[in-house]
Amino acid sequence: MEVLTQLLGRLHPLIVHLPIGFIILGLLMLCYYRKQHTYPEAVNIIFLWGGYTALLACFTGYLQYLGEGYAFDTVKLHLWSGIITALFSFLMYARLKKLKLVHFLTKIPVVTLSILTLALISFTGHQGGNITHGADYLVEPLPNNIKEALGFETFEEKKIVLSENNWENALLYDDVIKPILNNSCVSCHNPKKIKGGLLLHNEVGILEGGENGSILIAEDATKSDLFVRMNLPLEDEAHMPPEGKKQPSKEEIKLVGAWINAGHPFEGTVQESGLEKELFTSFFPNEQTYDYPQIEIPAATLDSILLVKRTGVHVDPISKSTTFLRVSCLNKPSFADADFETLLPIANNIAILDLGNTQITDTIFEKLIQLPHLTVLKMDHTSISGKDIALLKILQHLKSINLTGSNFEQEYLNDFADFTNLKQLYLYKTKVNPNTTSTLNRDDIHIDYGNYTLPPIPSDSIIY
């Protein structure tokens, strides 16, 4: 019997479209025949069937509510508005048929009943959509500030970020486990939608378990339903969260298992739980590096950008969040020292400059100092030898210089010692001997000499 109930309940999303179709069709036909005093019998039958199917939809919806674990407060408005919609469909039938049993309806204009019925079917359908997709489904694509202005609560996924220097003092449940459950589980296991009778939004619900009993077996993750279901194949029906929902990462699942094995404490720090650092390293923040200065400057004018582009040089914004520009001479290999003047209209906004495979010489260095925000400089496969490259030390934002395949000479290597923020040098296929890096005396500058050795893989031997 329970199987039949669940089956009928799951037919609700199919059946619910029948009354919507009948009622909308009936209303359209009324609109079409509005100038006539009588309506075709087909219109009456349509509203009659609209009422019958609306009742059937209410019945299957109630069965779905029983089987899917929704809280009654969540579905009651949808259920009652559905019943009233069915009633109004029958009233439309009675009004059009002018039944003596409800002769008082003749005093109500058909257009009034039609508007009320349309409003009811729209409201009922909207409430059903809220249950299935969430109350903010329609406004979800909108920016948060607009959603807030419309009165909708904005939800942002809480990321787990632990300090590498203080990870032991993080609260194991509040700072680690709770965000995992909130991000991947609570959408289906909360007071408004209690799937499987299970609540995961707080400690009480987690400990109580669901319809199938406890989900936690102290100090044994392999027997705990919470952990076991997360590890099932995604295509397995018992896998949680179900396919289509946000899945926890492998690292997050490992942490849930480790938490259970530690006795699933709801209080205390990571250190007190005795968990190893390796479990948390993936949640340490990575130091983010930018290819442009983290300051705000006025944007270059469109006219000045177009002026530079007309010379054959490519110019584009680095990102939407900054006014700094990326400039490339990829399509202008004839670019020479004298052509640098053409870049001056946008000099203040250039953060990335690619002069690779061009005709520039060491003379370019006295010109490059006119780019105060230059961060990434590419001069690969040019005749650059490095003479006067020390002039660039005044560029406080310069982080990366690529000299691969150029004529850069060993004697100028130590000039980079005075480059305040330089972090990366590319010297592959230059005249610098890789064994003399110690002369630079800057451990914070990473020098890339190339010549990587990669292990062979089977596909290397395939002949195409």
Tab-separated table of C-alpha atoms in Angstrom:
chain	number	residue	atom	x	y	z
A	1	MET	CA	0.000	0.000	0.000
A	2	GLU	CA	2.855	2.359	0.855
A	3	VAL	CA	4.423	1.746	-2.551
A	4	LEU	CA	1.124	2.571	-4.286
A	5	THR	CA	0.767	5.747	-2.235
A	6	GLN	CA	4.268	6.885	-3.187
A	7	LEU	CA	3.645	6.050	-6.853
A	8	LEU	CA	0.400	8.037	-6.974
A	9	GLY	CA	2.054	10.921	-5.133
A	10	ARG	CA	4.823	11.069	-7.679
A	11	LEU	CA	2.245	11.428	-10.444
A	12	HIS	CA	1.298	14.829	-9.020
A	13	PRO	CA	3.751	16.840	-11.192
A	14	LEU	CA	2.113	15.205	-14.247
A	15	ILE	CA	-1.539	15.437	-13.186
A	16	VAL	CA	-1.265	19.006	-11.906
A	17	HIS	CA	-0.925	20.269	-15.486
A	18	LEU	CA	-4.337	18.910	-16.478
A	19	PRO	CA	-6.493	21.384	-14.502
A	20	ILE	CA	-4.199	24.212	-15.564
A	21	GLY	CA	-4.714	23.273	-19.211
A	22	PHE	CA	-8.500	22.817	-18.909
A	23	ILE	CA	-9.083	26.044	-16.986
A	24	ILE	CA	-6.833	28.200	-19.181
A	25	LEU	CA	-8.462	26.737	-22.306
A	26	GLY	CA	-11.913	27.457	-20.860
A	27	LEU	CA	-10.990	31.041	-20.072
A	28	LEU	CA	-9.566	31.568	-23.568
A	29	MET	CA	-12.770	30.243	-25.122
A	30	LEU	CA	-14.836	32.560	-22.926
A	31	CYS	CA	-12.718	35.440	-24.152
A	32	TYR	CA	-13.249	34.325	-27.752
A	33	TYR	CA	-17.040	34.083	-27.350
A	34	ARG	CA	-17.349	37.105	-25.051
A	35	LYS	CA	-19.680	39.012	-27.393
A	36	GLN	CA	-22.218	36.200	-27.441
A	37	HIS	CA	-24.920	35.718	-24.810
A	38	THR	CA	-24.490	31.957	-24.820
A	39	TYR	CA	-21.431	29.761	-24.916
A	40	PRO	CA	-20.825	26.417	-26.640
A	41	GLU	CA	-21.477	23.339	-24.497
A	42	ALA	CA	-17.792	22.460	-24.899
A	43	VAL	CA	-16.866	25.413	-22.662
A	44	ASN	CA	-19.064	24.056	-19.867
A	45	ILE	CA	-17.526	20.580	-20.164
A	46	ILE	CA	-14.013	22.045	-20.095
A	47	PHE	CA	-14.626	23.738	-16.726
A	48	LEU	CA	-16.277	20.582	-15.382
A	49	TRP	CA	-13.222	18.542	-16.241
A	50	GLY	CA	-11.050	21.329	-14.896
A	51	GLY	CA	-12.744	20.849	-11.524
A	52	TYR	CA	-12.400	17.056	-11.579
A	53	THR	CA	-8.728	17.125	-12.497
A	54	ALA	CA	-8.046	19.862	-9.934
A	55	LEU	CA	-9.457	17.583	-7.222
A	56	LEU	CA	-7.348	14.698	-8.533
A	57	ALA	CA	-4.277	16.958	-8.442
A	58	CYS	CA	-5.092	17.903	-4.824
A	59	PHE	CA	-5.371	14.213	-3.911
A	60	THR	CA	-2.066	13.197	-5.534
A	61	GLY	CA	-0.406	16.302	-4.106
A	62	TYR	CA	-1.509	15.293	-0.611
A	63	LEU	CA	-0.056	11.815	-1.158
A	64	GLN	CA	3.194	13.359	-2.326
A	65	TYR	CA	3.283	15.518	0.800
A	66	LEU	CA	2.927	12.381	2.930
A	67	GLY	CA	5.651	10.510	1.069
A	68	GLU	CA	8.226	13.237	0.427
A	69	GLY	CA	8.606	14.519	3.982
A	70	TYR	CA	7.453	18.119	3.467
A	71	ALA	CA	6.369	20.095	6.523
A	72	PHE	CA	2.606	20.867	6.435
A	73	ASP	CA	3.296	24.579	6.893
A	74	THR	CA	5.191	24.414	3.614
A	75	VAL	CA	2.357	22.873	1.558
A	76	LYS	CA	-0.822	24.074	3.265
A	77	LEU	CA	-1.214	27.284	1.236
A	78	HIS	CA	-0.694	25.374	-2.021
A	79	LEU	CA	-3.122	22.629	-0.940
A	80	TRP	CA	-5.954	24.932	0.155
A	81	SER	CA	-5.592	27.227	-2.845
A	82	GLY	CA	-5.754	24.105	-5.045
A	83	ILE	CA	-9.016	23.018	-3.409
A	84	ILE	CA	-10.475	26.518	-3.846
A	85	THR	CA	-9.363	26.509	-7.491
A	86	ALA	CA	-11.265	23.248	-8.020
A	87	LEU	CA	-14.321	24.805	-6.381
A	88	PHE	CA	-14.159	27.853	-8.649
A	89	SER	CA	-13.866	25.641	-11.722
A	90	PHE	CA	-17.096	23.914	-10.688
A	91	LEU	CA	-18.672	27.318	-10.010
A	92	MET	CA	-17.725	28.423	-13.526
A	93	TYR	CA	-19.451	25.316	-14.872
A	94	ALA	CA	-22.574	25.993	-12.771
A	95	ARG	CA	-22.638	29.683	-13.758
A	96	LEU	CA	-22.388	28.929	-17.464
A	97	LYS	CA	-25.020	26.169	-17.220
A	98	LYS	CA	-27.223	28.482	-15.102
A	99	LEU	CA	-28.014	25.636	-12.746
A	100	LYS	CA	-31.035	26.326	-10.511
A	101	LEU	CA	-29.221	24.766	-7.564
A	102	VAL	CA	-26.875	27.738	-7.516
A	103	HIS	CA	-29.140	30.356	-9.069
A	104	PHE	CA	-27.468	33.092	-7.004
A	105	LEU	CA	-24.455	32.770	-9.292
A	106	THR	CA	-26.438	34.374	-12.113
A	107	LYS	CA	-26.052	37.666	-10.306
A	108	ILE	CA	-22.253	37.417	-10.607
A	109	PRO	CA	-20.880	38.497	-13.994
A	110	VAL	CA	-18.996	35.779	-15.879
A	111	VAL	CA	-16.032	38.103	-16.311
A	112	THR	CA	-15.731	38.518	-12.522
A	113	LEU	CA	-15.673	34.758	-11.945
A	114	SER	CA	-13.199	34.375	-14.803
A	115	ILE	CA	-10.768	36.894	-13.321
A	116	LEU	CA	-10.996	35.266	-9.885
A	117	THR	CA	-10.445	31.806	-11.371
A	118	LEU	CA	-7.427	32.994	-13.366
A	119	ALA	CA	-5.973	34.628	-10.262
A	120	LEU	CA	-6.494	31.437	-8.258
A	121	ILE	CA	-4.919	29.092	-10.801
A	122	SER	CA	-1.941	31.463	-11.125
A	123	PHE	CA	-1.472	31.762	-7.368
A	124	THR	CA	-1.812	28.001	-6.831
A	125	GLY	CA	0.700	27.215	-9.567
A	126	HIS	CA	3.131	29.765	-8.175
A	127	GLN	CA	2.900	28.226	-4.702
A	128	GLY	CA	3.590	24.796	-6.182
A	129	GLY	CA	6.631	26.153	-7.977
A	130	ASN	CA	7.899	27.630	-4.721
A	131	ILE	CA	7.699	24.211	-3.056
A	132	THR	CA	9.486	22.437	-5.892
A	133	HIS	CA	12.130	25.008	-6.795
A	134	GLY	CA	12.211	27.340	-3.807
A	135	ALA	CA	10.546	30.686	-3.160
A	136	ASP	CA	13.371	32.595	-4.838
A	137	TYR	CA	13.510	30.488	-8.020
A	138	LEU	CA	12.163	33.231	-10.302
A	139	VAL	CA	14.464	35.906	-8.913
A	140	GLU	CA	17.524	33.676	-8.553
A	141	PRO	CA	19.298	35.076	-11.663
A	142	LEU	CA	18.902	38.655	-10.374
A	143	PRO	CA	21.754	40.439	-8.585
A	144	ASN	CA	21.642	40.215	-4.783
A	145	ASN	CA	20.915	43.923	-4.326
A	146	ILE	CA	17.767	43.650	-6.471
A	147	LYS	CA	16.646	40.483	-4.673
A	148	GLU	CA	17.080	42.220	-1.339
A	149	ALA	CA	15.111	45.229	-2.598
A	150	LEU	CA	12.275	42.850	-3.538
A	151	GLY	CA	12.318	41.400	-0.032
A	152	PHE	CA	13.991	38.063	-0.819
A	153	GLU	CA	16.633	36.606	1.454
A	154	THR	CA	19.944	36.189	-0.309
A	155	PHE	CA	21.928	33.019	0.302
A	156	GLU	CA	25.601	32.733	-0.381
A	157	GLU	CA	27.444	29.467	-0.008
A	158	LYS	CA	29.707	29.576	3.012
A	159	LYS	CA	33.210	28.573	2.041
A	160	ILE	CA	35.451	26.800	4.499
A	161	VAL	CA	38.590	28.889	4.881
A	162	LEU	CA	41.080	28.005	7.596
A	163	SER	CA	44.226	29.866	8.549
A	164	GLU	CA	47.369	27.848	7.952
A	165	ASN	CA	48.863	29.397	11.080
A	166	ASN	CA	45.832	28.898	13.313
A	167	TRP	CA	43.902	25.933	11.878
A	168	GLU	CA	44.110	23.965	15.149
A	169	ASN	CA	41.963	26.561	16.949
A	170	ALA	CA	39.078	26.441	14.457
A	171	LEU	CA	35.842	25.005	15.858
A	172	LEU	CA	35.489	21.593	14.246
A	173	TYR	CA	31.692	21.569	13.939
A	174	ASP	CA	30.836	25.270	13.614
A	175	ASP	CA	33.679	26.224	11.249
A	176	VAL	CA	34.071	23.016	9.227
A	177	ILE	CA	31.333	20.382	9.449
A	178	LYS	CA	28.329	22.711	9.671
A	179	PRO	CA	29.234	24.619	6.476
A	180	ILE	CA	29.608	21.290	4.628
A	181	LEU	CA	26.121	20.207	5.692
A	182	ASN	CA	24.643	23.651	5.026
A	183	ASN	CA	26.069	23.794	1.493
A	184	SER	CA	25.158	20.257	0.420
A	185	CYS	CA	22.419	18.831	2.657
A	186	VAL	CA	20.242	21.409	4.409
A	187	SER	CA	18.295	22.442	1.283
A	188	CYS	CA	16.399	19.130	1.543
A	189	HIS	CA	16.635	18.593	5.309
A	190	ASN	CA	15.323	21.733	6.958
A	191	PRO	CA	12.187	22.686	8.951
A	192	LYS	CA	10.335	23.566	5.732
A	193	LYS	CA	11.318	20.436	3.834
A	194	ILE	CA	12.028	17.415	6.002
A	195	LYS	CA	12.934	14.743	3.471
A	196	GLY	CA	13.040	11.314	5.057
A	197	GLY	CA	12.039	12.871	8.356
A	198	LEU	CA	15.632	14.061	8.721
A	199	LEU	CA	16.773	17.500	9.841
A	200	LEU	CA	20.392	18.514	9.337
A	201	HIS	CA	20.252	22.212	10.131
A	202	ASN	CA	21.111	21.812	13.802
A	203	GLU	CA	22.591	19.464	16.385
A	204	VAL	CA	19.231	18.156	17.623
A	205	GLY	CA	18.088	17.082	14.166
A	206	ILE	CA	21.396	15.400	13.359
A	207	LEU	CA	21.319	13.374	16.582
A	208	GLU	CA	17.648	12.400	16.230
A	209	GLY	CA	18.145	10.947	12.752
A	210	GLY	CA	15.320	10.290	10.309
A	211	GLU	CA	12.698	7.734	9.366
A	212	ASN	CA	15.354	5.012	9.060
A	213	GLY	CA	16.893	5.726	12.439
A	214	SER	CA	20.192	7.266	13.476
A	215	ILE	CA	22.576	8.539	10.826
A	216	LEU	CA	25.578	8.568	13.164
A	217	ILE	CA	27.357	5.674	14.834
A	218	ALA	CA	29.861	7.152	17.269
A	219	GLU	CA	33.480	6.612	16.229
A	220	ASP	CA	32.529	4.457	13.241
A	221	ALA	CA	32.000	6.372	9.990
A	222	THR	CA	31.750	3.163	7.945
A	223	LYS	CA	28.492	2.314	9.735
A	224	SER	CA	27.106	5.852	9.806
A	225	ASP	CA	24.457	6.540	7.179
A	226	LEU	CA	25.519	10.172	6.813
A	227	PHE	CA	29.010	9.164	5.668
A	228	VAL	CA	28.088	5.922	3.861
A	229	ARG	CA	25.538	7.589	1.567
A	230	MET	CA	27.963	10.337	0.592
A	231	ASN	CA	30.395	7.667	-0.610
A	232	LEU	CA	27.937	5.692	-2.736
A	233	PRO	CA	28.220	6.028	-6.546
A	234	LEU	CA	26.401	9.105	-7.829
A	235	GLU	CA	24.056	6.964	-9.937
A	236	ASP	CA	22.991	4.943	-6.856
A	237	GLU	CA	19.480	5.930	-5.702
A	238	ALA	CA	20.630	5.901	-2.085
A	239	HIS	CA	23.493	8.333	-2.786
A	240	MET	CA	23.169	11.608	-0.936
A	241	PRO	CA	22.982	14.377	-1.904
A	242	PRO	CA	20.944	13.158	-4.900
A	243	GLU	CA	22.187	13.674	-8.433
A	244	GLY	CA	21.587	17.240	-9.559
A	245	LYS	CA	22.226	18.704	-6.122
A	246	LYS	CA	25.529	20.275	-5.041
A	247	GLN	CA	27.927	17.493	-4.135
A	248	PRO	CA	30.488	17.763	-1.317
A	249	SER	CA	34.113	17.440	-2.401
A	250	LYS	CA	36.229	14.385	-1.599
A	251	GLU	CA	38.068	16.438	1.007
A	252	GLU	CA	34.784	17.465	2.632
A	253	ILE	CA	33.541	13.871	2.738
A	254	LYS	CA	36.810	12.784	4.357
A	255	LEU	CA	36.342	15.473	6.988
A	256	VAL	CA	32.790	14.289	7.735
A	257	GLY	CA	34.135	10.755	8.190
A	258	ALA	CA	36.980	11.961	10.413
A	259	TRP	CA	34.515	13.994	12.498
A	260	ILE	CA	32.338	10.915	13.037
A	261	ASN	CA	35.354	8.769	13.918
A	262	ALA	CA	36.351	11.408	16.459
A	263	GLY	CA	32.986	10.952	18.187
A	264	HIS	CA	31.084	13.625	16.167
A	265	PRO	CA	31.693	16.412	18.722
A	266	PHE	CA	29.548	19.527	18.365
A	267	GLU	CA	31.851	21.549	20.577
A	268	GLY	CA	35.599	21.937	20.756
A	269	THR	CA	38.425	22.832	18.427
A	270	VAL	CA	40.158	20.858	15.705
A	271	GLN	CA	43.140	20.427	18.002
A	272	GLU	CA	40.973	18.924	20.740
A	273	SER	CA	39.566	16.394	18.278
A	274	GLY	CA	43.048	15.117	17.455
A	275	LEU	CA	42.585	15.312	13.660
A	276	GLU	CA	45.667	15.588	11.454
A	277	LYS	CA	46.651	18.707	9.527
A	278	GLU	CA	46.536	16.880	6.155
A	279	LEU	CA	42.733	16.773	6.378
A	280	PHE	CA	42.537	20.567	6.373
A	281	THR	CA	45.280	21.731	3.990
A	282	SER	CA	42.912	21.986	1.010
A	283	PHE	CA	40.958	24.641	2.940
A	284	PHE	CA	43.973	26.875	3.524
A	285	PRO	CA	43.674	30.007	1.370
A	286	ASN	CA	45.973	30.161	-1.620
A	287	GLU	CA	47.913	33.356	-1.938
A	288	GLN	CA	46.281	35.085	-4.874
A	289	THR	CA	48.510	36.874	-7.334
A	290	TYR	CA	47.299	39.511	-9.729
A	291	ASP	CA	48.589	40.573	-13.119
A	292	TYR	CA	47.750	44.172	-12.343
A	293	PRO	CA	48.173	46.553	-9.370
A	294	GLN	CA	45.476	46.424	-6.697
A	295	ILE	CA	44.656	50.107	-6.954
A	296	GLU	CA	41.970	52.134	-8.717
A	297	ILE	CA	42.841	54.537	-11.510
A	298	PRO	CA	40.711	56.346	-14.112
A	299	ALA	CA	39.877	54.275	-17.180
A	300	ALA	CA	41.533	55.035	-20.485
A	301	THR	CA	39.229	56.846	-22.880
A	302	LEU	CA	37.715	54.923	-25.755
A	303	ASP	CA	39.290	57.335	-28.227
A	304	SER	CA	42.788	56.693	-26.860
A	305	ILE	CA	42.290	52.912	-26.963
A	306	LEU	CA	41.050	53.067	-30.564
A	307	LEU	CA	43.998	55.280	-31.468
A	308	VAL	CA	46.422	52.582	-30.294
A	309	LYS	CA	44.449	49.777	-31.906
A	310	ARG	CA	44.619	51.467	-35.300
A	311	THR	CA	48.397	50.951	-35.284
A	312	GLY	CA	47.866	47.167	-35.323
A	313	VAL	CA	48.500	46.630	-31.609
A	314	HIS	CA	45.951	44.520	-29.704
A	315	VAL	CA	44.401	46.153	-26.604
A	316	ASP	CA	41.844	44.617	-24.270
A	317	PRO	CA	40.762	44.928	-20.613
A	318	ILE	CA	42.370	42.472	-18.194
A	319	SER	CA	39.038	41.921	-16.403
A	320	LYS	CA	35.723	43.605	-15.707
A	321	SER	CA	36.867	44.496	-12.199
A	322	THR	CA	39.768	46.745	-13.221
A	323	THR	CA	40.596	49.600	-15.587
A	324	PHE	CA	44.046	48.167	-16.390
A	325	LEU	CA	44.779	46.947	-19.913
A	326	ARG	CA	46.588	44.098	-21.662
A	327	VAL	CA	48.584	45.188	-24.715
A	328	SER	CA	50.036	42.709	-27.218
A	329	CYS	CA	52.130	43.133	-30.349
A	330	LEU	CA	51.454	39.555	-31.447
A	331	ASN	CA	49.918	40.782	-34.694
A	332	LYS	CA	52.579	43.428	-35.245
A	333	PRO	CA	56.005	41.692	-35.329
A	334	SER	CA	57.476	44.799	-36.962
A	335	PHE	CA	57.021	46.756	-33.710
A	336	ALA	CA	60.299	48.540	-32.962
A	337	ASP	CA	61.642	50.946	-30.331
A	338	ALA	CA	60.369	53.984	-32.236
A	339	ASP	CA	56.828	52.569	-32.240
A	340	PHE	CA	56.635	52.798	-28.465
A	341	GLU	CA	55.344	56.367	-28.789
A	342	THR	CA	52.071	54.980	-30.159
A	343	LEU	CA	51.383	53.381	-26.743
A	344	LEU	CA	51.658	56.617	-24.764
A	345	PRO	CA	47.932	57.573	-24.971
A	346	ILE	CA	47.149	54.594	-22.695
A	347	ALA	CA	50.489	54.414	-20.844
A	348	ASN	CA	48.941	54.885	-17.396
A	349	ASN	CA	46.626	51.882	-17.849
A	350	ILE	CA	49.029	49.304	-19.285
A	351	ALA	CA	49.654	46.488	-16.784
A	352	ILE	CA	50.523	43.637	-19.166
A	353	LEU	CA	52.728	44.308	-22.182
A	354	ASP	CA	53.694	41.609	-24.681
A	355	LEU	CA	56.584	42.637	-26.943
A	356	GLY	CA	57.617	39.074	-27.775
A	357	ASN	CA	58.865	38.329	-31.313
A	358	THR	CA	59.216	42.024	-32.167
A	359	GLN	CA	62.138	44.173	-33.323
A	360	ILE	CA	62.839	45.894	-29.994
A	361	THR	CA	66.376	46.442	-28.689
A	362	ASP	CA	67.915	47.501	-25.369
A	363	THR	CA	66.878	51.064	-26.187
A	364	ILE	CA	63.336	50.116	-25.225
A	365	PHE	CA	64.188	50.163	-21.498
A	366	GLU	CA	64.428	53.956	-21.276
A	367	LYS	CA	60.964	54.106	-22.824
A	368	LEU	CA	59.313	51.414	-20.707
A	369	ILE	CA	59.839	53.455	-17.536
A	370	GLN	CA	56.961	55.623	-18.797
A	371	LEU	CA	54.549	52.793	-17.872
A	372	PRO	CA	54.100	53.356	-14.108
A	373	HIS	CA	51.746	50.401	-13.568
A	374	LEU	CA	53.509	47.788	-15.683
A	375	THR	CA	53.191	44.402	-13.922
A	376	VAL	CA	53.937	41.743	-16.545
A	377	LEU	CA	56.528	42.352	-19.283
A	378	LYS	CA	57.174	39.859	-22.109
A	379	MET	CA	60.242	40.359	-24.305
A	380	ASP	CA	60.778	36.763	-25.409
A	381	HIS	CA	62.462	35.930	-28.731
A	382	THR	CA	63.894	39.399	-29.216
A	383	SER	CA	67.442	40.773	-29.549
A	384	ILE	CA	67.397	42.108	-25.977
A	385	SER	CA	70.807	41.650	-24.308
A	386	GLY	CA	69.934	43.234	-20.970
A	387	LYS	CA	72.039	46.395	-21.190
A	388	ASP	CA	70.292	49.175	-19.215
A	389	ILE	CA	67.599	46.768	-17.970
A	390	ALA	CA	68.390	48.120	-14.491
A	391	LEU	CA	66.396	51.233	-15.477
A	392	LEU	CA	63.219	49.210	-14.953
A	393	LYS	CA	63.830	48.921	-11.192
A	394	ILE	CA	61.828	52.125	-10.708
A	395	LEU	CA	58.683	50.276	-11.864
A	396	GLN	CA	57.310	49.384	-8.427
A	397	HIS	CA	54.583	47.039	-9.725
A	398	LEU	CA	56.719	44.913	-12.036
A	399	LYS	CA	56.350	41.248	-11.008
A	400	SER	CA	57.184	39.153	-14.044
A	401	ILE	CA	59.684	39.455	-16.916
A	402	ASN	CA	59.886	36.944	-19.765
A	403	LEU	CA	63.173	36.896	-21.693
A	404	THR	CA	62.883	33.372	-23.133
A	405	GLY	CA	64.784	32.924	-26.388
A	406	SER	CA	66.336	36.392	-26.224
A	407	ASN	CA	70.030	37.381	-26.216
A	408	PHE	CA	69.955	38.243	-22.521
A	409	GLU	CA	73.485	37.989	-21.135
A	410	GLN	CA	74.874	36.600	-17.919
A	411	GLU	CA	76.509	39.865	-16.819
A	412	TYR	CA	73.160	41.625	-16.373
A	413	LEU	CA	71.531	38.960	-14.200
A	414	ASN	CA	72.442	40.633	-10.928
A	415	ASP	CA	70.695	43.850	-12.021
A	416	PHE	CA	67.422	42.215	-10.945
A	417	ALA	CA	68.520	42.259	-7.302
A	418	ASP	CA	67.179	45.821	-6.954
A	419	PHE	CA	63.762	45.090	-8.493
A	420	THR	CA	61.549	45.539	-5.424
A	421	ASN	CA	58.525	43.371	-6.324
A	422	LEU	CA	59.904	41.095	-9.014
A	423	LYS	CA	58.768	37.488	-8.454
A	424	GLN	CA	59.263	35.644	-11.751
A	425	LEU	CA	61.996	35.552	-14.396
A	426	TYR	CA	61.895	33.411	-17.547
A	427	LEU	CA	65.411	32.832	-18.893
A	428	TYR	CA	65.002	29.681	-20.987
A	429	LYS	CA	67.338	29.601	-24.009
A	430	THR	CA	69.223	32.776	-23.012
A	431	LYS	CA	72.955	33.276	-22.434
A	432	VAL	CA	72.541	32.834	-18.678
A	433	ASN	CA	74.111	29.741	-17.139
A	434	PRO	CA	71.541	28.031	-14.859
A	435	ASN	CA	74.327	27.097	-12.444
A	436	THR	CA	75.054	30.729	-11.564
A	437	THR	CA	71.698	31.750	-10.082
A	438	SER	CA	73.338	32.326	-6.714
A	439	THR	CA	74.857	35.581	-8.011
A	440	LEU	CA	71.387	37.143	-7.927
A	441	ASN	CA	71.098	36.822	-4.137
A	442	ARG	CA	67.302	37.018	-4.244
A	443	ASP	CA	65.594	33.878	-2.943
A	444	ASP	CA	62.147	35.399	-3.519
A	445	ILE	CA	62.645	35.593	-7.305
A	446	HIS	CA	61.825	32.363	-9.089
A	447	ILE	CA	63.950	31.863	-12.213
A	448	ASP	CA	62.531	29.520	-14.832
A	449	TYR	CA	65.173	27.933	-17.100
A	450	GLY	CA	62.828	25.439	-18.771
A	451	ASN	CA	64.311	22.090	-19.815
A	452	TYR	CA	61.615	20.144	-17.962
A	453	THR	CA	61.849	16.360	-18.041
A	454	LEU	CA	58.474	14.653	-18.309
A	455	PRO	CA	57.888	10.930	-17.767
A	456	PRO	CA	56.885	8.998	-20.906
A	457	ILE	CA	53.261	7.940	-21.295
A	458	PRO	CA	51.875	5.124	-23.489
A	459	SER	CA	50.389	7.508	-26.056
A	460	ASP	CA	53.876	8.846	-26.859
A	461	SER	CA	54.550	5.727	-28.944
A	462	ILE	CA	51.365	5.937	-30.997
A	463	ILE	CA	51.932	6.615	-34.697
A	464	TYR	CA	49.137	8.720	-36.214
